[in-house]
Short mmCIF file of C-alpha atoms and ligand atoms in Angstrom, two decimals:
data_model
loop_
_atom_site.label_atom_id
_atom_site.label_comp_id
_atom_site.label_asym_id
_atom_site.label_seq_id
_atom_site.Cartn_x
_atom_site.Cartn_y
_atom_site.Cartn_z
CA MET A 1 158.81 148.20 21.19
CA ILE A 2 158.50 151.63 19.67
CA TRP A 3 154.80 151.02 19.09
CA SER A 4 154.32 150.21 22.82
CA LEU A 5 156.08 153.40 23.71
CA VAL A 6 153.86 155.38 21.34
CA LYS A 7 150.75 153.75 22.86
CA ILE A 8 151.86 154.66 26.39
CA ILE A 9 152.52 158.24 25.35
CA LEU A 10 149.13 158.49 23.62
CA PHE A 11 147.39 157.10 26.71
CA VAL A 12 149.09 159.61 28.97
CA CYS A 13 148.15 162.42 26.56
CA ALA A 14 144.49 161.27 26.52
CA VAL A 15 144.28 161.15 30.35
CA ALA A 16 145.85 164.59 30.50
CA ALA A 17 143.38 165.93 27.92
CA ILE A 18 140.36 164.53 29.84
CA ALA A 19 141.62 165.97 33.12
CA LEU A 20 142.19 169.31 31.46
CA GLY A 21 138.71 169.21 29.83
CA ALA A 22 137.01 168.32 33.17
CA GLY A 23 138.87 171.14 34.96
CA PHE A 24 137.87 173.55 32.21
CA LEU A 25 134.21 172.50 32.49
CA LEU A 26 134.25 172.81 36.31
CA GLU A 27 135.68 176.25 36.13
CA SER A 28 133.43 177.48 33.29
CA GLN A 29 130.16 179.30 33.92
CA GLY A 30 126.66 178.56 32.64
CA GLY A 31 125.00 175.21 31.95
CA VAL A 32 121.87 173.66 30.45
CA GLN A 33 118.37 174.32 31.61
CA VAL A 34 115.81 171.61 30.88
CA VAL A 35 112.12 171.95 31.63
CA VAL A 36 110.27 168.66 32.02
CA ALA A 37 106.53 168.76 32.86
CA GLY A 38 106.76 172.17 34.48
CA THR A 39 109.82 171.27 36.62
CA GLU A 40 113.00 173.06 35.76
CA PHE A 41 116.36 171.27 35.97
CA THR A 42 119.50 173.24 35.84
CA LEU A 43 122.60 171.21 34.93
CA GLY A 44 126.14 172.34 35.47
CA PRO A 45 128.67 171.95 32.62
CA LEU A 46 130.05 168.54 33.85
CA GLU A 47 126.56 167.23 34.56
CA SER A 48 125.49 168.22 31.03
CA VAL A 49 128.29 166.14 29.52
CA ILE A 50 127.41 163.10 31.69
CA ALA A 51 123.72 163.46 30.73
CA LEU A 52 124.69 163.52 27.05
CA VAL A 53 126.70 160.31 27.39
CA LEU A 54 123.78 158.62 29.17
CA LEU A 55 121.40 159.73 26.45
CA VAL A 56 123.57 158.25 23.70
CA PHE A 57 123.73 154.95 25.64
CA ALA A 58 119.94 154.88 26.06
CA VAL A 59 119.40 155.36 22.33
CA TRP A 60 121.86 152.52 21.55
CA VAL A 61 120.00 150.13 23.91
CA LEU A 62 116.68 151.08 22.33
CA LEU A 63 117.97 150.38 18.80
CA LYS A 64 119.25 146.93 19.87
CA LEU A 65 115.87 146.08 21.39
CA VAL A 66 114.06 147.08 18.21
CA GLY A 67 116.50 144.89 16.16
CA ALA A 68 115.84 141.89 18.41
CA VAL A 69 112.08 142.32 18.08
CA ILE A 70 112.37 142.50 14.28
CA ALA A 71 114.56 139.35 14.21
CA LEU A 72 112.03 137.50 16.35
CA TRP A 73 109.26 138.57 14.02
CA HIS A 74 111.24 137.30 10.98
CA PHE A 75 111.98 134.04 12.79
CA LEU A 76 108.28 133.53 13.51
CA ASN A 77 107.61 134.23 9.83
CA GLY A 78 110.16 131.54 8.84
CA ASP A 79 112.71 133.90 7.24
CA GLU A 80 116.44 133.24 7.64
CA THR A 81 117.72 135.13 10.57
CA ALA A 82 120.54 134.99 13.05
CA ILE A 83 118.37 132.69 15.14
CA THR A 84 117.78 130.20 12.31
CA ARG A 85 121.44 130.44 11.37
CA TYR A 86 122.31 129.53 14.92
CA PHE A 87 120.12 126.44 14.76
CA ALA A 88 121.43 125.51 11.30
CA ARG A 89 124.99 125.69 12.56
CA ASN A 90 124.03 123.52 15.45
CA ARG A 91 122.42 120.95 13.13
CA GLN A 92 125.44 120.97 10.82
CA ALA A 93 127.77 120.39 13.73
CA LYS A 94 125.66 117.43 14.85
CA GLY A 95 125.62 116.09 11.27
CA PHE A 96 129.37 116.29 10.91
CA ASP A 97 129.80 114.66 14.30
CA ALA A 98 127.59 111.78 13.16
CA LEU A 99 129.54 111.56 9.90
CA ALA A 100 132.85 111.44 11.74
CA GLU A 101 131.53 108.76 14.09
CA GLY A 102 130.28 106.81 11.08
CA MET A 103 133.69 106.95 9.46
CA MET A 104 135.31 105.81 12.69
CA ALA A 105 132.89 102.91 12.86
CA LEU A 106 133.67 102.03 9.25
CA ALA A 107 137.38 102.10 9.90
CA SER A 108 137.00 99.87 12.92
CA GLY A 109 134.88 97.38 10.99
CA GLU A 110 131.48 98.07 12.56
CA GLY A 111 129.30 98.11 9.45
CA ARG A 112 125.91 98.31 11.17
CA MET A 113 127.01 101.15 13.44
CA ALA A 114 128.39 103.04 10.45
CA MET A 115 125.05 102.68 8.63
CA THR A 116 123.14 104.07 11.60
CA LYS A 117 125.51 107.00 11.87
CA ALA A 118 125.26 107.63 8.12
CA ALA A 119 121.46 107.80 8.38
CA LYS A 120 121.76 110.26 11.28
CA ALA A 121 124.26 112.38 9.37
CA GLU A 122 121.94 112.42 6.35
CA LYS A 123 119.09 113.66 8.54
CA TYR A 124 121.13 116.61 9.83
CA LEU A 125 123.35 117.41 6.89
CA LYS A 126 121.28 116.79 3.75
CA ARG A 127 124.51 116.10 1.84
CA PRO A 128 123.71 112.83 0.05
CA GLU A 129 127.04 112.69 -1.81
CA LEU A 130 128.81 112.34 1.54
CA THR A 131 126.37 110.15 3.39
CA ASP A 132 125.52 107.82 0.48
CA LEU A 133 129.16 106.96 0.10
CA LEU A 134 129.40 106.10 3.79
CA THR A 135 126.16 104.11 3.61
CA ALA A 136 127.35 102.17 0.56
CA GLN A 137 130.64 101.20 2.15
CA ALA A 138 129.04 100.36 5.46
CA ALA A 139 126.38 98.24 3.72
CA GLU A 140 129.06 96.41 1.79
CA MET A 141 131.02 95.77 4.96
CA SER A 142 128.01 94.34 6.76
CA GLY A 143 127.13 92.21 3.74
CA ASP A 144 123.98 94.11 2.74
CA ARG A 145 124.59 94.05 -1.02
CA ARG A 146 121.18 95.41 -1.99
CA LYS A 147 121.51 98.47 0.20
CA ALA A 148 125.04 99.04 -1.10
CA GLU A 149 123.90 98.88 -4.71
CA GLN A 150 121.03 101.31 -3.96
CA SER A 151 123.50 103.79 -2.51
CA TYR A 152 125.89 103.40 -5.46
CA ARG A 153 123.01 104.02 -7.86
CA LYS A 154 122.21 107.25 -6.00
CA LEU A 155 125.86 108.25 -6.34
CA ILE A 156 125.73 107.69 -10.11
CA GLN A 157 123.00 110.32 -10.46
CA ASN A 158 125.25 113.06 -9.16
CA GLU A 159 127.90 114.18 -11.60
CA GLN A 160 130.48 114.72 -8.86
CA THR A 161 130.12 111.22 -7.49
CA ARG A 162 129.31 109.30 -10.69
CA PHE A 163 132.73 107.66 -10.92
CA VAL A 164 132.56 106.36 -7.35
CA GLY A 165 129.12 104.90 -8.01
CA VAL A 166 130.11 103.18 -11.25
CA ARG A 167 133.24 101.79 -9.66
CA GLY A 168 131.29 100.52 -6.66
CA ILE A 169 128.78 98.62 -8.80
CA MET A 170 131.61 97.34 -11.00
CA LYS A 171 133.33 95.86 -7.94
CA GLN A 172 130.07 94.24 -6.89
CA LYS A 173 129.61 92.67 -10.33
CA LEU A 174 133.20 91.45 -10.27
CA ALA A 175 132.61 89.82 -6.89
CA GLU A 176 129.45 88.21 -8.24
CA GLY A 177 131.40 86.88 -11.23
CA ASP A 178 129.32 88.82 -13.76
CA THR A 179 132.34 89.78 -15.83
CA ALA A 180 130.41 90.95 -18.90
CA THR A 181 128.55 93.67 -16.95
CA ALA A 182 131.69 94.43 -14.95
CA MET A 183 133.58 95.03 -18.19
CA GLU A 184 130.93 97.46 -19.48
CA LEU A 185 131.05 99.34 -16.17
CA ALA A 186 134.85 99.32 -16.20
CA LYS A 187 134.78 100.89 -19.67
CA LYS A 188 132.41 103.58 -18.38
CA ALA A 189 134.53 104.26 -15.30
CA PHE A 190 137.70 104.34 -17.38
CA ALA A 191 136.10 106.86 -19.77
CA LEU A 192 135.16 109.05 -16.78
CA LYS A 193 138.63 108.89 -15.25
CA PRO A 194 141.33 107.62 -17.59
CA ARG A 195 144.01 108.52 -15.05
CA HIS A 196 142.63 106.13 -12.44
CA ALA A 197 145.23 103.36 -12.45
CA GLU A 198 143.16 100.69 -10.71
CA THR A 199 140.21 100.98 -13.10
CA GLY A 200 142.57 100.76 -16.05
CA ASP A 201 144.13 97.61 -14.64
CA VAL A 202 140.74 96.00 -13.99
CA LEU A 203 139.58 96.82 -17.51
CA LEU A 204 142.80 95.48 -19.01
CA LYS A 205 142.54 92.28 -17.01
CA LEU A 206 138.91 91.74 -18.01
CA GLN A 207 139.69 92.40 -21.65
CA ALA A 208 142.65 90.02 -21.58
CA GLN A 209 140.52 87.36 -19.88
CA SER A 210 137.88 87.62 -22.57
CA SER A 211 140.59 87.64 -25.28
CA ASP A 212 139.59 91.11 -26.45
CA TRP A 213 143.19 91.88 -27.42
CA ALA A 214 142.38 94.83 -29.66
CA GLY A 215 140.32 96.45 -26.88
CA ALA A 216 143.07 95.77 -24.37
CA ARG A 217 145.64 97.42 -26.62
CA ASN A 218 143.38 100.48 -26.82
CA THR A 219 143.12 100.63 -23.04
CA LEU A 220 146.87 100.28 -22.76
CA HIS A 221 147.39 103.09 -25.23
CA THR A 222 145.04 105.40 -23.30
CA LYS A 223 146.92 104.58 -20.11
CA LEU A 224 150.17 105.56 -21.77
CA LYS A 225 148.69 108.82 -23.09
CA THR A 226 147.37 109.87 -19.69
CA GLY A 227 150.69 109.07 -18.07
CA ALA A 228 149.26 106.25 -15.94
CA LEU A 229 151.77 103.78 -17.37
CA PRO A 230 155.54 104.09 -17.78
CA ARG A 231 156.69 103.86 -21.40
CA ASP A 232 158.77 100.69 -20.99
CA VAL A 233 155.96 98.81 -19.25
CA HIS A 234 153.60 99.90 -22.02
CA LYS A 235 156.05 98.64 -24.62
CA ARG A 236 156.30 95.25 -23.01
CA ARG A 237 152.58 94.83 -22.37
CA ASP A 238 151.69 96.02 -25.84
CA ALA A 239 154.07 93.41 -27.21
CA VAL A 240 152.34 90.76 -25.10
CA LEU A 241 148.96 91.87 -26.44
CA ALA A 242 150.17 92.07 -30.02
CA LEU A 243 151.51 88.57 -29.57
CA SER A 244 148.21 87.34 -28.20
CA GLU A 245 146.41 88.95 -31.09
CA ALA A 246 148.77 87.11 -33.41
CA LYS A 247 148.17 83.83 -31.57
CA GLN A 248 144.46 84.24 -32.06
CA VAL A 249 144.99 84.98 -35.73
CA PHE A 250 147.23 81.92 -36.03
CA GLU A 251 144.41 79.80 -34.73
CA ALA A 252 142.20 81.20 -37.50
CA ASP A 253 144.94 80.37 -40.06
CA GLN A 254 145.28 83.91 -41.31
CA THR A 255 149.01 83.66 -41.68
CA ILE A 256 149.88 86.96 -43.35
CA GLU A 257 148.32 89.12 -40.66
CA ALA A 258 149.66 86.79 -37.99
CA ARG A 259 153.17 87.04 -39.33
CA GLU A 260 153.01 90.80 -39.39
CA ALA A 261 151.56 91.02 -35.90
CA ALA A 262 154.13 88.60 -34.52
CA ILE A 263 156.94 90.53 -36.12
CA GLU A 264 155.50 93.78 -34.81
CA ALA A 265 155.40 92.27 -31.33
CA ASN A 266 158.98 91.19 -31.73
CA ARG A 267 160.03 94.64 -32.89
CA LEU A 268 158.47 96.26 -29.82
CA SER A 269 160.04 93.88 -27.34
CA PRO A 270 162.89 91.81 -28.72
CA ASP A 271 163.63 90.27 -25.34
CA LEU A 272 160.25 88.65 -25.12
CA ILE A 273 160.94 84.98 -25.83
CA PRO A 274 157.50 83.92 -27.10
CA ALA A 275 157.33 86.89 -29.44
CA ALA A 276 160.70 85.98 -30.92
CA VAL A 277 159.72 82.34 -31.28
CA MET A 278 156.50 83.23 -33.08
CA ALA A 279 158.20 85.76 -35.33
CA ALA A 280 160.91 83.24 -36.23
CA GLN A 281 158.31 80.56 -36.93
CA ALA A 282 156.52 82.98 -39.22
CA TYR A 283 159.78 83.60 -41.12
CA ILE A 284 160.53 79.86 -41.33
CA GLU A 285 157.08 79.31 -42.85
CA GLN A 286 157.87 82.06 -45.29
CA GLY A 287 161.17 80.35 -46.15
CA ASN A 288 163.14 83.37 -44.94
CA LYS A 289 165.84 81.56 -42.96
CA LYS A 290 168.11 84.58 -42.71
CA TYR A 291 165.48 86.69 -40.89
CA ALA A 292 164.49 83.76 -38.68
CA THR A 293 168.15 83.40 -37.61
CA ARG A 294 168.39 87.12 -36.99
CA VAL A 295 165.30 87.22 -34.78
CA ILE A 296 166.43 84.25 -32.66
CA LYS A 297 169.97 85.61 -32.33
CA LYS A 298 168.62 88.96 -31.16
CA ALA A 299 166.44 87.29 -28.54
CA TRP A 300 169.25 84.95 -27.40
CA GLU A 301 171.39 88.03 -26.92
CA ALA A 302 168.77 89.34 -24.50
CA MET A 303 168.20 86.00 -22.74
CA PRO A 304 169.24 82.43 -23.62
CA HIS A 305 166.21 80.18 -23.48
CA PRO A 306 165.46 76.56 -24.53
CA ASP A 307 162.43 77.65 -26.61
CA LEU A 308 164.76 79.81 -28.70
CA ALA A 309 167.19 76.92 -29.20
CA ALA A 310 164.36 74.65 -30.28
CA THR A 311 163.14 77.19 -32.83
CA PHE A 312 166.70 77.79 -34.01
CA ALA A 313 167.06 74.05 -34.63
CA ALA A 314 163.80 74.07 -36.60
CA ILE A 315 165.30 76.49 -39.14
CA GLU A 316 167.31 73.58 -40.64
CA PRO A 317 165.42 70.41 -39.70
CA GLU A 318 167.40 68.12 -42.03
CA GLU A 319 171.04 68.95 -41.14
CA ASP A 320 173.36 66.43 -39.43
CA ALA A 321 174.81 66.82 -35.93
CA ALA A 322 178.15 68.28 -37.05
CA ALA A 323 176.52 70.88 -39.30
CA ARG A 324 174.10 71.77 -36.55
CA LEU A 325 176.91 72.25 -34.05
CA LYS A 326 178.59 74.63 -36.49
CA ARG A 327 175.41 76.57 -37.24
CA PHE A 328 174.59 76.94 -33.53
CA GLN A 329 177.84 78.83 -33.00
CA THR A 330 175.82 81.93 -33.90
CA LEU A 331 174.10 81.46 -30.54
CA THR A 332 176.67 79.62 -28.44
CA LYS A 333 179.38 82.23 -28.85
CA LEU A 334 177.06 84.67 -27.02
CA HIS A 335 176.68 84.29 -23.23
CA ARG A 336 179.36 81.57 -23.18
CA ASP A 337 179.09 81.06 -19.38
CA HIS A 338 175.31 81.10 -19.13
CA ALA A 339 173.91 77.79 -17.83
CA GLU A 340 171.52 77.64 -20.77
CA THR A 341 174.37 78.01 -23.30
CA ARG A 342 176.44 75.36 -21.52
CA MET A 343 173.55 72.88 -21.52
CA LEU A 344 172.83 73.65 -25.17
CA LEU A 345 176.48 73.00 -26.10
CA ALA A 346 176.52 69.75 -24.12
CA GLU A 347 173.39 68.61 -25.93
CA LEU A 348 174.84 69.46 -29.31
CA HIS A 349 178.05 67.56 -28.51
CA ILE A 350 176.08 64.56 -27.21
CA ALA A 351 174.19 64.55 -30.51
CA ASN A 352 177.57 64.70 -32.27
CA GLU A 353 178.76 61.80 -30.06
CA ASP A 354 181.62 63.87 -28.62
CA PHE A 355 180.94 62.91 -25.01
CA PRO A 356 184.15 64.17 -23.36
CA GLN A 357 183.55 67.61 -24.92
CA ALA A 358 179.95 67.54 -23.70
CA ARG A 359 181.25 66.84 -20.18
CA ARG A 360 183.71 69.74 -20.46
CA ASP A 361 180.89 72.03 -21.63
CA LEU A 362 178.86 71.26 -18.52
CA GLY A 363 181.90 71.58 -16.26
CA ASP A 364 180.87 72.06 -12.64
CA LEU A 365 177.30 73.05 -13.52
CA PHE A 366 175.79 70.22 -11.48
CA GLU A 367 177.74 71.31 -8.39
CA THR A 368 176.96 75.02 -8.75
CA ASP A 369 173.40 74.84 -10.08
CA PRO A 370 171.98 71.31 -9.93
CA THR A 371 168.86 70.90 -12.06
CA ALA A 372 167.00 67.94 -13.53
CA ARG A 373 168.24 68.92 -16.99
CA VAL A 374 171.92 68.83 -16.04
CA ALA A 375 171.50 65.46 -14.30
CA THR A 376 169.75 64.02 -17.36
CA LEU A 377 172.48 65.33 -19.66
CA LEU A 378 175.11 63.76 -17.41
CA ALA A 379 173.24 60.44 -17.57
CA ALA A 380 173.34 60.64 -21.37
CA ILE A 381 177.08 61.41 -21.31
CA GLU A 382 177.76 58.46 -18.98
CA ARG A 383 175.74 56.21 -21.21
CA GLY A 384 177.53 57.42 -24.33
CA GLU A 385 180.88 56.82 -22.66
CA GLY A 386 179.85 53.25 -21.86
CA ALA A 387 179.58 53.66 -18.09
CA PRO A 388 177.89 50.85 -16.12
CA ASP A 389 174.09 50.95 -15.97
CA ASN A 390 173.96 51.77 -12.26
CA VAL A 391 175.90 55.00 -12.89
CA VAL A 392 173.46 56.06 -15.62
CA LYS A 393 170.48 55.18 -13.45
CA GLY A 394 172.11 56.98 -10.54
CA TRP A 395 172.08 60.23 -12.55
CA LEU A 396 168.53 59.65 -13.74
CA THR A 397 167.19 59.08 -10.24
CA ARG A 398 169.13 62.12 -9.08
CA ALA A 399 167.35 64.11 -11.78
CA LEU A 400 164.10 63.42 -9.94
CA THR A 401 165.30 64.83 -6.63
CA VAL A 402 167.03 68.06 -7.70
CA PRO A 403 165.18 71.29 -8.63
CA ARG A 404 163.69 71.42 -12.09
CA GLY A 405 165.35 74.72 -13.03
CA PRO A 406 163.58 77.76 -14.48
CA GLN A 407 159.99 77.40 -15.70
CA TRP A 408 157.23 79.71 -16.88
CA VAL A 409 155.99 80.72 -13.43
CA CYS A 410 153.18 83.17 -12.65
CA GLU A 411 154.77 85.78 -10.42
CA ASN A 412 151.41 86.41 -8.82
CA CYS A 413 150.32 82.91 -7.76
CA LEU A 414 153.43 80.81 -8.59
CA HIS A 415 151.46 78.49 -10.87
CA ILE A 416 153.79 76.68 -13.32
CA HIS A 417 152.85 76.69 -17.03
CA ALA A 418 154.17 74.36 -19.72
CA ASN A 419 154.05 77.13 -22.32
CA TRP A 420 154.07 80.89 -22.14
CA GLN A 421 150.68 82.62 -22.28
CA PRO A 422 149.45 86.18 -21.72
CA VAL A 423 146.97 85.38 -18.93
CA CYS A 424 147.77 83.06 -16.00
CA GLU A 425 145.76 79.82 -16.13
CA ASN A 426 145.32 79.79 -12.40
CA CYS A 427 144.77 83.35 -11.12
CA GLU A 428 143.90 84.99 -14.48
CA SER A 429 146.37 87.84 -14.00
CA PHE A 430 147.63 89.56 -17.13
CA ASP A 431 151.31 89.55 -18.09
CA THR A 432 152.61 87.89 -14.93
CA LEU A 433 154.42 84.86 -16.40
CA ALA A 434 158.17 84.98 -16.00
CA TRP A 435 160.95 82.51 -16.77
CA ILE A 436 162.16 81.92 -13.23
CA LYS A 437 163.00 79.11 -10.83
CA PRO A 438 159.86 78.08 -8.97
CA PRO A 439 160.29 78.09 -5.20
CA MET A 440 161.23 74.63 -3.88
CA ALA A 441 158.03 73.24 -2.47
CA GLU A 442 158.29 69.86 -4.10
CA VAL A 443 157.41 66.61 -2.44
CA ALA A 444 160.25 65.32 -0.33
CA MET A 445 161.76 62.48 -2.34
CA PRO A 446 164.21 59.95 -1.05
CA GLY A 447 167.72 60.43 -2.41
CA SER A 448 168.79 58.40 -5.43
CA VAL A 449 170.20 55.66 -3.21
CA GLY A 450 166.97 55.51 -1.21
CA MET A 451 164.85 55.26 -4.36
CA LEU A 452 166.70 52.46 -6.12
CA PRO A 453 168.79 50.91 -3.35
CA MET A 454 169.20 47.54 -5.09
CA ILE A 455 170.57 49.14 -8.24
CA VAL A 456 172.15 52.49 -7.45
CA GLY A 457 173.15 51.83 -3.88
CA ASN A 458 175.05 48.61 -4.62
CA PRO A 459 178.65 49.14 -5.73
CA GLU A 460 178.66 45.81 -7.58
CA PRO A 461 177.07 45.97 -11.04
CA GLN A 462 173.90 43.93 -10.99
CA PRO A 463 171.85 42.49 -13.83
CA ALA A 464 169.39 45.35 -14.13
CA PRO A 465 165.65 44.76 -14.49
CA ASP A 466 164.00 46.35 -17.51
CA LEU A 467 163.10 49.76 -16.05
CA ALA A 468 161.33 52.62 -17.70
CA MET A 469 164.38 54.67 -16.85
CA ILE A 470 166.33 52.91 -19.57
CA GLU A 471 163.75 53.97 -22.12
CA ASP A 472 164.08 57.51 -20.85
CA ALA A 473 167.80 57.29 -21.39
CA GLU A 474 167.18 56.08 -24.90
CA LEU A 475 165.06 59.12 -25.62
CA LEU A 476 168.23 61.12 -25.23
CA ASP A 477 169.87 59.19 -28.03
CA PRO A 478 172.16 61.15 -30.32
CA ASP A 479 169.74 60.76 -33.22
CA ALA A 480 167.19 62.92 -31.45
CA PRO A 481 165.18 64.92 -34.00
CA ASP A 482 165.22 68.62 -34.62
CA ASP A 483 164.10 69.68 -31.16
CA PRO A 484 167.14 69.16 -28.99
CA THR A 485 165.61 70.52 -25.80
CA GLU A 486 162.25 68.86 -25.76
CA ASN A 487 163.14 65.83 -23.65
CA GLN A 488 164.56 67.86 -20.84
CA ARG A 489 161.82 70.39 -20.64
CA THR A 490 158.87 68.28 -19.73
ZN1 ZN B 501 148.75 83.28 -11.57
#
């Protein structure tokens, strides 16, 4: 506001000054006399000033002309000038346009078009690190593997783009199934960029697949150091790897190292069931029952699990049912309402031939959470209490039609495993097995009445034919050996 005012005042002052100056010149005497080729010009004061201004303008135009001629001369000589710069800018603009079009084509899935545009961009831009990348991706999209690999190899030569090149070829080798080469490339890429999460995961997966547990633990440790992995995930995965290492050592019968590794795994992740089981087994072998009990108790505290109960039973293989029931109180007093604890108690009471107590332990478990295990336990209780055969068989057939309860399920592909393992059998993912209920996608089975209508469906007891079911029921006999959960888990 004030500045505008100042400008207006200055302008008015300037106009006034010019008017004053012109008036002064008009009124003043004298002038300039110029003689050109014998002719004399006499200029008044105002004319002299105008002539001076014109002269200055003429000199300026002359200088510009000389500059243009010099630039033209340089251009013809091939030197860099404003003219060449103009053309270079033009070429660059065309190159970037082609690059942008290529990227658009890539994004819309037109591989061939993207390759053409990349070639055009390369011609104008001469920036191979940009255009090679586009070419490689376009070639891969249109299925031209050779061209893609060529472009990735070019990228490897440039330090700035080396990682992209290595990663590209690694992905190609993975797709081809050449895991050995892929692993070498993954190691190289991981060394170039340890913070790159995807490369780390690929390397880890490849190492786990090839049972290179020590290498995988190294990778995991680097990931932790570079902050690419949260500490708790690292702890769990490292425990899985330590456990796998121990498993491998077990197979080679090197028990001392195995024991230590298994215990180490257990220390890092006490809630990991397989680690606890292996550690406890190592202690049992050692004759250290106290530590074995401690390990299992700690794991049961984290999560009740049939594998833990089986291992806990194996600590005292010779004891009778009553002694076992007493010893198991260490576990059963924890998580009293957990389904696993209730089923364990029922089993222990069935073994002790206290069937009414076993029934009380199960309570309404079949109504709230029907599983094959509960139905089988109920069949055993009915049989122990002397119920008619059709009632027992009714429970056994029901066991076939209800969900099977939690299993070791791969969270990635939902494949069900009989035993825990570090790498999924089906999709080869690392550390994806979890103890969860598989989604119900089982074959539709007729209900128990539909399956055995002559036996289960008839209210009158019938002379039963000799079915395999009866043998199954006998497997549940109270004298079952030291693994109380085995029959129900298959
Ligand atoms: Zn899987």
